[in-house]
Coordinates of C-alpha atoms and ligand atoms in Angstrom, one line a residue:
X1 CA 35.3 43.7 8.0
X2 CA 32.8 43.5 5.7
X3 CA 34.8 42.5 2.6
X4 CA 36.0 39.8 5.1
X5 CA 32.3 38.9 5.4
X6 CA 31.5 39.0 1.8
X7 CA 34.6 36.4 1.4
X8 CA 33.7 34.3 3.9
X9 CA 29.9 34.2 2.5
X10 CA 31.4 33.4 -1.1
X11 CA 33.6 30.4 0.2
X12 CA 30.8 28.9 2.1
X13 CA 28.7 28.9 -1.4
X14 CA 31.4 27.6 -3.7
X15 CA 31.7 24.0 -0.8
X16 CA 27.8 23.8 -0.7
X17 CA 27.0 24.2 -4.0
X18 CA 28.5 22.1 -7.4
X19 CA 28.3 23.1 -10.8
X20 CA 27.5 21.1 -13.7
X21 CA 29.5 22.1 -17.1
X22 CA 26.3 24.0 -18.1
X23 CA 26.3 26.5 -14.8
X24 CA 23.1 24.5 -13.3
X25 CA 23.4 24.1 -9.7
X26 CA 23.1 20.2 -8.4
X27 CA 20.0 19.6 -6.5
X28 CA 19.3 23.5 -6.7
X29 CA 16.1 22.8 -5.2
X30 CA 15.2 19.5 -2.5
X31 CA 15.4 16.3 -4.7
X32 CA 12.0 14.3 -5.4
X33 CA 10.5 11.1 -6.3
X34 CA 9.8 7.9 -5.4
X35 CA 11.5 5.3 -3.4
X36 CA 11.7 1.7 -2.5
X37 CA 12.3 1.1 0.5
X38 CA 9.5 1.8 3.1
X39 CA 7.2 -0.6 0.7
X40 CA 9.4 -2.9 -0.9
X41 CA 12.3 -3.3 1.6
X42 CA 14.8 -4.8 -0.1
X43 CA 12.6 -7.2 -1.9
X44 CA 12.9 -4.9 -4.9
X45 CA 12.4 -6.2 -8.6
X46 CA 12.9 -4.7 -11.9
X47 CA 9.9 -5.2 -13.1
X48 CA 7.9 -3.4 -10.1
X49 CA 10.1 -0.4 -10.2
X50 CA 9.1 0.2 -13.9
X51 CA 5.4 -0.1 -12.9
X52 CA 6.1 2.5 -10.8
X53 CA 8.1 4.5 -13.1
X54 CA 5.3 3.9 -15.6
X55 CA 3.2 5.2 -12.6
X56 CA 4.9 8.0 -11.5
X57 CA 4.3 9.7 -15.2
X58 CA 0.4 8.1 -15.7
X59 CA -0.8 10.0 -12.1
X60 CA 0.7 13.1 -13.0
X61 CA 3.5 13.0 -10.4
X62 CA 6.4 13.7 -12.6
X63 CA 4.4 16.1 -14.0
X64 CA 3.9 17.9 -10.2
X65 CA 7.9 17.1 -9.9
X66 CA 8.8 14.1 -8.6
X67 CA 11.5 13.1 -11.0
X68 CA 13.7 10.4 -9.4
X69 CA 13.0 6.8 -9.2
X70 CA 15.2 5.9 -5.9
X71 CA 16.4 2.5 -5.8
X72 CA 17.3 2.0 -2.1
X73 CA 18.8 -1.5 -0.6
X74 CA 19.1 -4.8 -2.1
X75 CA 19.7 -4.2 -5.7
X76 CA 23.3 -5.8 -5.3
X77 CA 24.5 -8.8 -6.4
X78 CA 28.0 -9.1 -5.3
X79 CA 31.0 -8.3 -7.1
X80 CA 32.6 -9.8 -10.7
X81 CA 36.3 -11.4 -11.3
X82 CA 37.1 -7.5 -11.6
X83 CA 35.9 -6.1 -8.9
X84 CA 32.6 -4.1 -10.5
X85 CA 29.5 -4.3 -8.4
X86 CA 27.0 -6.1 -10.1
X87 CA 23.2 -6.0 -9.8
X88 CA 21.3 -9.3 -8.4
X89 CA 20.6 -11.2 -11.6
X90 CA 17.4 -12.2 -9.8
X91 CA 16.0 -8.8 -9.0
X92 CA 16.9 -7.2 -12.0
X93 CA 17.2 -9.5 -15.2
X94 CA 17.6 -6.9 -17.6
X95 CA 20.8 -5.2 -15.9
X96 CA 20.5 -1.7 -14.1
X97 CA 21.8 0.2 -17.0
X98 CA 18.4 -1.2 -19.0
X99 CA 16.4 -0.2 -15.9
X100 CA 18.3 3.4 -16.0
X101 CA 17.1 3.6 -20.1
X102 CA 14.0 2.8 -19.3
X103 CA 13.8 5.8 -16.8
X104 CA 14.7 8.1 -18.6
X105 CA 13.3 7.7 -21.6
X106 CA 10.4 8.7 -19.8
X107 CA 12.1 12.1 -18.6
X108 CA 12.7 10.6 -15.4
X109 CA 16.0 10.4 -13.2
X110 CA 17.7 7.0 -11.4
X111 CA 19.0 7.0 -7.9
X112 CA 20.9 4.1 -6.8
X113 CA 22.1 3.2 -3.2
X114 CA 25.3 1.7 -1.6
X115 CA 27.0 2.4 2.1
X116 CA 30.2 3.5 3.6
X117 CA 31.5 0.1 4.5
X118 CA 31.9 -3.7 3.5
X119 CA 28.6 -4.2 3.5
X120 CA 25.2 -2.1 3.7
X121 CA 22.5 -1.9 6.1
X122 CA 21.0 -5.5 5.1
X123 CA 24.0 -6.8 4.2
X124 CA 24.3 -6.3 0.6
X125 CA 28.2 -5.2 -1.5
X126 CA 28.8 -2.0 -0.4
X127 CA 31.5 0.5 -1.9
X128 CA 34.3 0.8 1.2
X129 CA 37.5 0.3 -0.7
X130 CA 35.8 0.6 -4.5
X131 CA 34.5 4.5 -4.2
X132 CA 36.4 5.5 -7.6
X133 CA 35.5 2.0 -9.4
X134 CA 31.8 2.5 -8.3
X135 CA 31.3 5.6 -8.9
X136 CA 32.6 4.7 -13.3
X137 CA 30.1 1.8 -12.9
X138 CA 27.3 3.8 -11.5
X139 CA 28.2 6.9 -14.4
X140 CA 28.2 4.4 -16.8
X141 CA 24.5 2.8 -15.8
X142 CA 23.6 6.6 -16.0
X143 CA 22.8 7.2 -12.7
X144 CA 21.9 10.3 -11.5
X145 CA 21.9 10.1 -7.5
X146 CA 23.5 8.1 -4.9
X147 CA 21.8 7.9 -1.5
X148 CA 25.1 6.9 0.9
X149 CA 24.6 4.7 4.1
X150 CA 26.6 4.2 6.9
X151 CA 26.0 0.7 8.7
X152 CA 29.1 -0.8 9.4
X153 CA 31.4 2.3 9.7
X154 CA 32.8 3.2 12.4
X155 CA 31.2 5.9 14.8
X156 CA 33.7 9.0 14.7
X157 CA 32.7 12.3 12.9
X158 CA 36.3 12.8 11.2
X159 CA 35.9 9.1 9.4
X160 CA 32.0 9.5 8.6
X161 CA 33.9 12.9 7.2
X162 CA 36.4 11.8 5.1
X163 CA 34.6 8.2 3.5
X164 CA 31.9 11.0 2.3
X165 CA 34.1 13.0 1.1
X166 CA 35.8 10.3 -0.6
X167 CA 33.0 9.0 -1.9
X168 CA 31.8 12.9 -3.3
X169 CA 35.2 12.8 -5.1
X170 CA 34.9 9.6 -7.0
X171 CA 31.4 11.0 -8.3
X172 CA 32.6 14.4 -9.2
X173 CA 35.5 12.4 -11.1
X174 CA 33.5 10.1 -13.1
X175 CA 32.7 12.7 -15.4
X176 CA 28.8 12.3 -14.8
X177 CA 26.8 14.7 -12.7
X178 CA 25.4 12.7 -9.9
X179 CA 23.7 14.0 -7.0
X180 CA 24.8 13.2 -3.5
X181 CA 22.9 12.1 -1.1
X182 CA 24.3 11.4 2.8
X183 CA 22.5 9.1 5.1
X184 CA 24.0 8.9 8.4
X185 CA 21.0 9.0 10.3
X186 CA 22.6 12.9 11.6
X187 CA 24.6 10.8 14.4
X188 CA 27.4 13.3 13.5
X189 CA 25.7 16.4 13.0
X190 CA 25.7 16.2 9.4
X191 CA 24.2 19.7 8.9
X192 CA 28.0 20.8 9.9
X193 CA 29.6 18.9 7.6
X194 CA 28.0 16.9 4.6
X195 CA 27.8 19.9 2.6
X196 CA 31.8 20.6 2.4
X197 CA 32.0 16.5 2.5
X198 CA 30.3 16.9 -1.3
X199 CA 27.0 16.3 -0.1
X200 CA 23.9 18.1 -1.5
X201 CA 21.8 16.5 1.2
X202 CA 21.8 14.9 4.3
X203 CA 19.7 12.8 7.1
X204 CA 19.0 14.6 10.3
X205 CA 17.4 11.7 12.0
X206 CA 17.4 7.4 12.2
X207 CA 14.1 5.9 10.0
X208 CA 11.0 7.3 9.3
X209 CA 8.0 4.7 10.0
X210 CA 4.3 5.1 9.8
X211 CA 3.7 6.9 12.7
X212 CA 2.8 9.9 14.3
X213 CA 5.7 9.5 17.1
X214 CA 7.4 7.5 19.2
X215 CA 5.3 5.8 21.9
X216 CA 8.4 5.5 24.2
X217 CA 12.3 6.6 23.9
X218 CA 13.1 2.6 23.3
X219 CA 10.7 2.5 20.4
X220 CA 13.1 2.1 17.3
X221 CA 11.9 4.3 14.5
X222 CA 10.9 7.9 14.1
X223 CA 7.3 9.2 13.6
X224 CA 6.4 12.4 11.9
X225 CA 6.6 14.4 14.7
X226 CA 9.7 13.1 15.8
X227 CA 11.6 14.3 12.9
X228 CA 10.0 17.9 12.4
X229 CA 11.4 18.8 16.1
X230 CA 14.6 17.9 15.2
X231 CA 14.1 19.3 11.7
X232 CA 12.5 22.7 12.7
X233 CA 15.6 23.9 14.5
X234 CA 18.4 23.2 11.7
X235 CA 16.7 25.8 9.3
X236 CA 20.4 27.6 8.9
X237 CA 22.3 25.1 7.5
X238 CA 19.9 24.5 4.4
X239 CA 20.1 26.4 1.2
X240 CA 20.2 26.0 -2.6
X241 CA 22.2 23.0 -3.3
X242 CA 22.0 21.9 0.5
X243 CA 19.5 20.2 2.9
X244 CA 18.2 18.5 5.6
X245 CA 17.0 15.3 4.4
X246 CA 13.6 14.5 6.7
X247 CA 13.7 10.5 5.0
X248 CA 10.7 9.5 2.9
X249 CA 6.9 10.4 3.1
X250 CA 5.1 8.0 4.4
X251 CA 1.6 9.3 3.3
X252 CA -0.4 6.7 1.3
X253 CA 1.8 3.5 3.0
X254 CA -1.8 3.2 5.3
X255 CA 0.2 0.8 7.8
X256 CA 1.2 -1.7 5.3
X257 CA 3.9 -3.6 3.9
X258 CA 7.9 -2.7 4.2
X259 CA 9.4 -1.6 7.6
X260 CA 6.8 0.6 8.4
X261 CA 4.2 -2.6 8.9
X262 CA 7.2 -4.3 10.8
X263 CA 5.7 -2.4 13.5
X264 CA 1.7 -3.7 13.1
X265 CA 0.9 -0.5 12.8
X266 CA -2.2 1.1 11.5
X267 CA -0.8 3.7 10.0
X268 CA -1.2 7.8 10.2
X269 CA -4.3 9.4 10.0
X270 CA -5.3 11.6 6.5
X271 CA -4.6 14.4 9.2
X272 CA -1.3 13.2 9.9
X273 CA -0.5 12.3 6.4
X274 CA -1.4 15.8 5.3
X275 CA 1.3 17.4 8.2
X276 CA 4.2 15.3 7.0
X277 CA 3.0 16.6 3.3
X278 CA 2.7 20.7 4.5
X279 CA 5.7 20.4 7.0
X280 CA 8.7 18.2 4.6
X281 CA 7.6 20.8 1.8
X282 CA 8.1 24.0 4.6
X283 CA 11.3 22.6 5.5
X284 CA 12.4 21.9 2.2
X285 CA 13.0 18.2 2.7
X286 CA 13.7 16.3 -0.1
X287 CA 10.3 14.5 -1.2
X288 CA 10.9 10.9 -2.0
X289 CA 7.1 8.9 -1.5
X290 CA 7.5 5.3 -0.8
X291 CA 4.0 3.9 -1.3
X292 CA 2.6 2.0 -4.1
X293 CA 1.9 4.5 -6.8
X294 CA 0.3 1.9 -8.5
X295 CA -2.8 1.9 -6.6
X296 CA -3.0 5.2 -5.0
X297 CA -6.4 5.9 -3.1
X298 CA -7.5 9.9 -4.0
X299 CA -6.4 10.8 -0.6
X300 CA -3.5 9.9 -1.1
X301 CA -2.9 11.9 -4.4
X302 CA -4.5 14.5 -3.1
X303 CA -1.9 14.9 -0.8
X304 CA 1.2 13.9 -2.7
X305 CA 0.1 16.0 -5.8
X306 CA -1.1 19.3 -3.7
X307 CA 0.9 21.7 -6.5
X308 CA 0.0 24.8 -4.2
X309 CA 2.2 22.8 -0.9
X310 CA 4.8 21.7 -3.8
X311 CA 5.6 24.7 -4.7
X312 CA 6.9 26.3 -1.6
X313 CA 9.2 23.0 -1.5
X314 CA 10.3 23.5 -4.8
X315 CA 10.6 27.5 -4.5
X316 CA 13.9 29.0 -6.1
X317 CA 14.8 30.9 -3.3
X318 CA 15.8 27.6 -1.3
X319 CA 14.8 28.9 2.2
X320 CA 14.0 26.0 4.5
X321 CA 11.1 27.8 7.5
X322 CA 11.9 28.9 10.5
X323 CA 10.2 28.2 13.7
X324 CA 8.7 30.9 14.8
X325 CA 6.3 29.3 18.1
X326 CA 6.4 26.2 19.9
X327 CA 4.9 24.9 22.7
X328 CA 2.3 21.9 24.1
X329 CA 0.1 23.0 21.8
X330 CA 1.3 24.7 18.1
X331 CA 4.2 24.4 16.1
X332 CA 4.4 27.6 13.3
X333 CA 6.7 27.7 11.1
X334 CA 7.4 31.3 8.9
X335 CA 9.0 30.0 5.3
X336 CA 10.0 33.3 3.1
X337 CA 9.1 32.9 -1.2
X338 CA 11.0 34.2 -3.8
X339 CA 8.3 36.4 -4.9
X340 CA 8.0 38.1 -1.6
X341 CA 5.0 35.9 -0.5
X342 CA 5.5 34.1 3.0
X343 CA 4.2 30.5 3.5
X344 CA 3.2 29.9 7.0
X345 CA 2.4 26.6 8.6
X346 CA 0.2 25.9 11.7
X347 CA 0.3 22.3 13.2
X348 CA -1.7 21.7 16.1
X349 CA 0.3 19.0 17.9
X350 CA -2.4 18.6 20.6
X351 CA -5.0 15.5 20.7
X352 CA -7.9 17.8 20.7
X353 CA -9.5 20.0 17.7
X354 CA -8.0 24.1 19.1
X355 CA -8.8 27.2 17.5
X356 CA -6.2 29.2 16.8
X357 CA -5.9 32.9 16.7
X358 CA -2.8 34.4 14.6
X359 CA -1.8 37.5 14.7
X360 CA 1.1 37.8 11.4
X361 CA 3.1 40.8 13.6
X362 CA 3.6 38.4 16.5
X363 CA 5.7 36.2 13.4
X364 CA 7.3 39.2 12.4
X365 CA 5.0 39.7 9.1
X366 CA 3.7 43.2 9.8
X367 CA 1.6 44.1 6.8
X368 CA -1.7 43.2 5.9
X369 CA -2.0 40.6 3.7
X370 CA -4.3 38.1 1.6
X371 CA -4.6 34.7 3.0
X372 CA -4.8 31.9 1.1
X373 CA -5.3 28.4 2.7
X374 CA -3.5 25.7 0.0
X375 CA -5.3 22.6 1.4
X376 CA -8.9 24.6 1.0
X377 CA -7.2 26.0 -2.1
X378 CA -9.3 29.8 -1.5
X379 CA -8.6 32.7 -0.2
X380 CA -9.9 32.8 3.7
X381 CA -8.9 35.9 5.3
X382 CA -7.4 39.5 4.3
X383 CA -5.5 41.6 6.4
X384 CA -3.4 41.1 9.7
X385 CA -4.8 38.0 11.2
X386 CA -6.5 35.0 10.9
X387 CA -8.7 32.6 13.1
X388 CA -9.8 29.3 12.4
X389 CA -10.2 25.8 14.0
X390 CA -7.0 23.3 13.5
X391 CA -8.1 19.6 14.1
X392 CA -5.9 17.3 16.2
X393 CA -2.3 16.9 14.6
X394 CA -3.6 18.7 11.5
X395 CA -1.6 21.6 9.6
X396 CA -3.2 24.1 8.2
X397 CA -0.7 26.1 5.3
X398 CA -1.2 29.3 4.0
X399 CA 0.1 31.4 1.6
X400 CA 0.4 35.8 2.8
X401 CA 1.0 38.1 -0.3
X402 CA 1.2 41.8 1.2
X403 CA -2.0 43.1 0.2
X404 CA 0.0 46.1 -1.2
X405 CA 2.1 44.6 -3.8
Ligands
LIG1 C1 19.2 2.5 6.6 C2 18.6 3.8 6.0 C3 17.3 3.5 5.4 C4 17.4 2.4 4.3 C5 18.0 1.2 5.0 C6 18.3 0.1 3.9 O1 18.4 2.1 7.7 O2 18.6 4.8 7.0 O3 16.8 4.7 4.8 O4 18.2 2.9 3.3 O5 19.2 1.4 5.7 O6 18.9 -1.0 4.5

């Protein structure tokens, strides 16, 4: 019984995880960058997204571990007499492989985007039909990530299923290692799936906007909120090599610009902002920003760049948090470190300032520990509980090392 265990364990890691030649696991920990699409919609241009590149090393974010530059939507420019996709002349003068060089010669990765259909979400090529051709074109641009739509395909899990998987294939054949990622909005329950499809990430929910949640059920678009409660109860299915895809911060975006100031919106608070920061990094959501990096107020890096909240995204051990309470009031969420520490999150999802009294046993973390709080960065308690106020949809995040060890 148990060997059958052990087998079944070892199968389950050799679907969700892929290999390069050198033994390095692909997207071992939760993708991050930056990408165009909640500011630039698909009015994208070569010459912004190397501003932001050139951004994304000059604030220190690459440094703090964003490495991608995402190019969502928009990029395409039809196809040639041979059938190769080809970038919009317009958009992107130079060529994408140009772009590509130009990325990584400054140590940073390219993500490109297409869709499991005729045509993508706003109507541009998409790669239905031309997986294996694409895939050569996008390994020879040097891409290093393909974010995967699904507009225009038709509802069904077993198709979503198998264009994925054909998709994954093609990439795994064109001899470059290219992370996958799978947007289909989890429609399908992707968390059961994409990861044997040949994904190493996948969408749980429809768009992210600037918002805190949805006003009504009609309101298209998903606030923060929104997409932690669907989020907060998938924590099994994500590991090393394998997550829930939360879609893009929208910290910084301040209401404007792209589909997020479709909706007139003002924007999140800094409060709110901060939440989607603490609870994509205890989930272990990718981390892809979308606002302008090239004028970033300090709030907003102080939030993107909090090294302290990055690192339990990025920690090794791949755990994504569990939820531990939930009601009216708080959402807390336990998130286990590869050094024994525990990261624990405390959102209070009420419209009033609450003080909050934790007691670690009732989350199962029975020793005494030291507490440290990494948005005050200091230690603020020691020992088995902490009290403290928690302002409307803040989160407070701490960090409990067992004051033994
Ligand atoms: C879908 C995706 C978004 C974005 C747009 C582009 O809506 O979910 O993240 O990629 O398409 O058209």
């Amino acid at each position: 019984m148990y060997l059958l265990l052990l087998l079944v364990l070892s199968q389950k890691q050799t679907f969700a995880q892929v290999k390069s030649a050198n033994g390095s696991i692909l997207a071992a920990t939760p993708p991050m960058g930056w990408m165009t699409w909640n500011y630039f919609a698909d009015q994208i241009h070569e010459k912004e997204i190397m501003e932001m590149a050139d951004a994304l090393v000059k604030t220190g974010m690459h440094d703090a571990g964003y490495h991608y530059i995402f190019i969502d939507d928009g990029w395409q420019g039809g196809r040639d007499n041979r059938n190769n996709i080809i970038a919009d002349p317009q958009k992107f003068p130079s060529g994408i492989k140009a772009l590509s060089d130009y990325v990584h010669s400054k140590g940073l990765k390219l993500g490109i985007y297409s869709d499991a259909a005729p045509l993508t979400c706003a109507g541009y090529t998409a790669s239905l039909g031309f997986e294996e051709q694409d895939a050569r074109t996008f390994a020879s641009w040097g891409i290093d990530y393909l974010k995967y739509d699904y507009c225009g395909a038709p509802s069904d899990a077993k198709t979503a299923k198998h264009r994925y998987k054909t998709m994954a294939d093609a990439l795994r054949k064109s001899g470059r290692e290219i992370a996958f990622g799978i947007c289909e909005w989890g429609d399908r329950k992707p968390w059961l799936w994409a990861a044997e499809a040949g994904g190493q990430l996948w969408r749980t929910t429809g768009d992210v906007r600037d918002k805190w949640k949805r006003r009504s059920e009609k309101e298209g678009g998903e606030g923060i909120l929104d997409i932690i409660d669907v989020n907060a109860g998938l924590d099994q299915y994500a590991g090393i090599g394998h997550w829930n895809d939360m879609d893009m911060l929208v910290v910084g975006l301040n209401g404007k610009k792209g589909p997020s100031g479709d909706l007139g919106g003002t924007g999140c608070t800094i409060a709110e902002y901060q939440s989607q920061m603490s609870l994509w990094s205890m989930l272990a959501s990718p981390l892809a920003a979308t606002n302008d990096l090239r004028t970033m107020d300090e709030q907003t890096k102080r939030i993107l760049l909090n090294k302290e909240v990055i690192q339990l995204n990025q920690d090794p051990l791949g755990k994504q948090a569990a939820r531990k309470v939930n009601d009216a009031v708080w959402t807390i969420l336990v998130k286990p470190l590869s050094n024994g520490d525990y990261a624990v999150a405390v959102l209070n999802r009420s419209d009033a300032a609450q003080t909050a009294e934790l007691k670690f046993a009732d989350l199962g973390l029975n020793e005494a520990y030291t507490v440290r709080d990494l948005w005050a960065h200091k230690t603020v308690a020691k020992g088995k509980k902490w009290k403290g106020q928690v302002n409307s949809h803040e989160t407070k995040v701490f960090r409990l090392k067992n004051i033994k060890s």
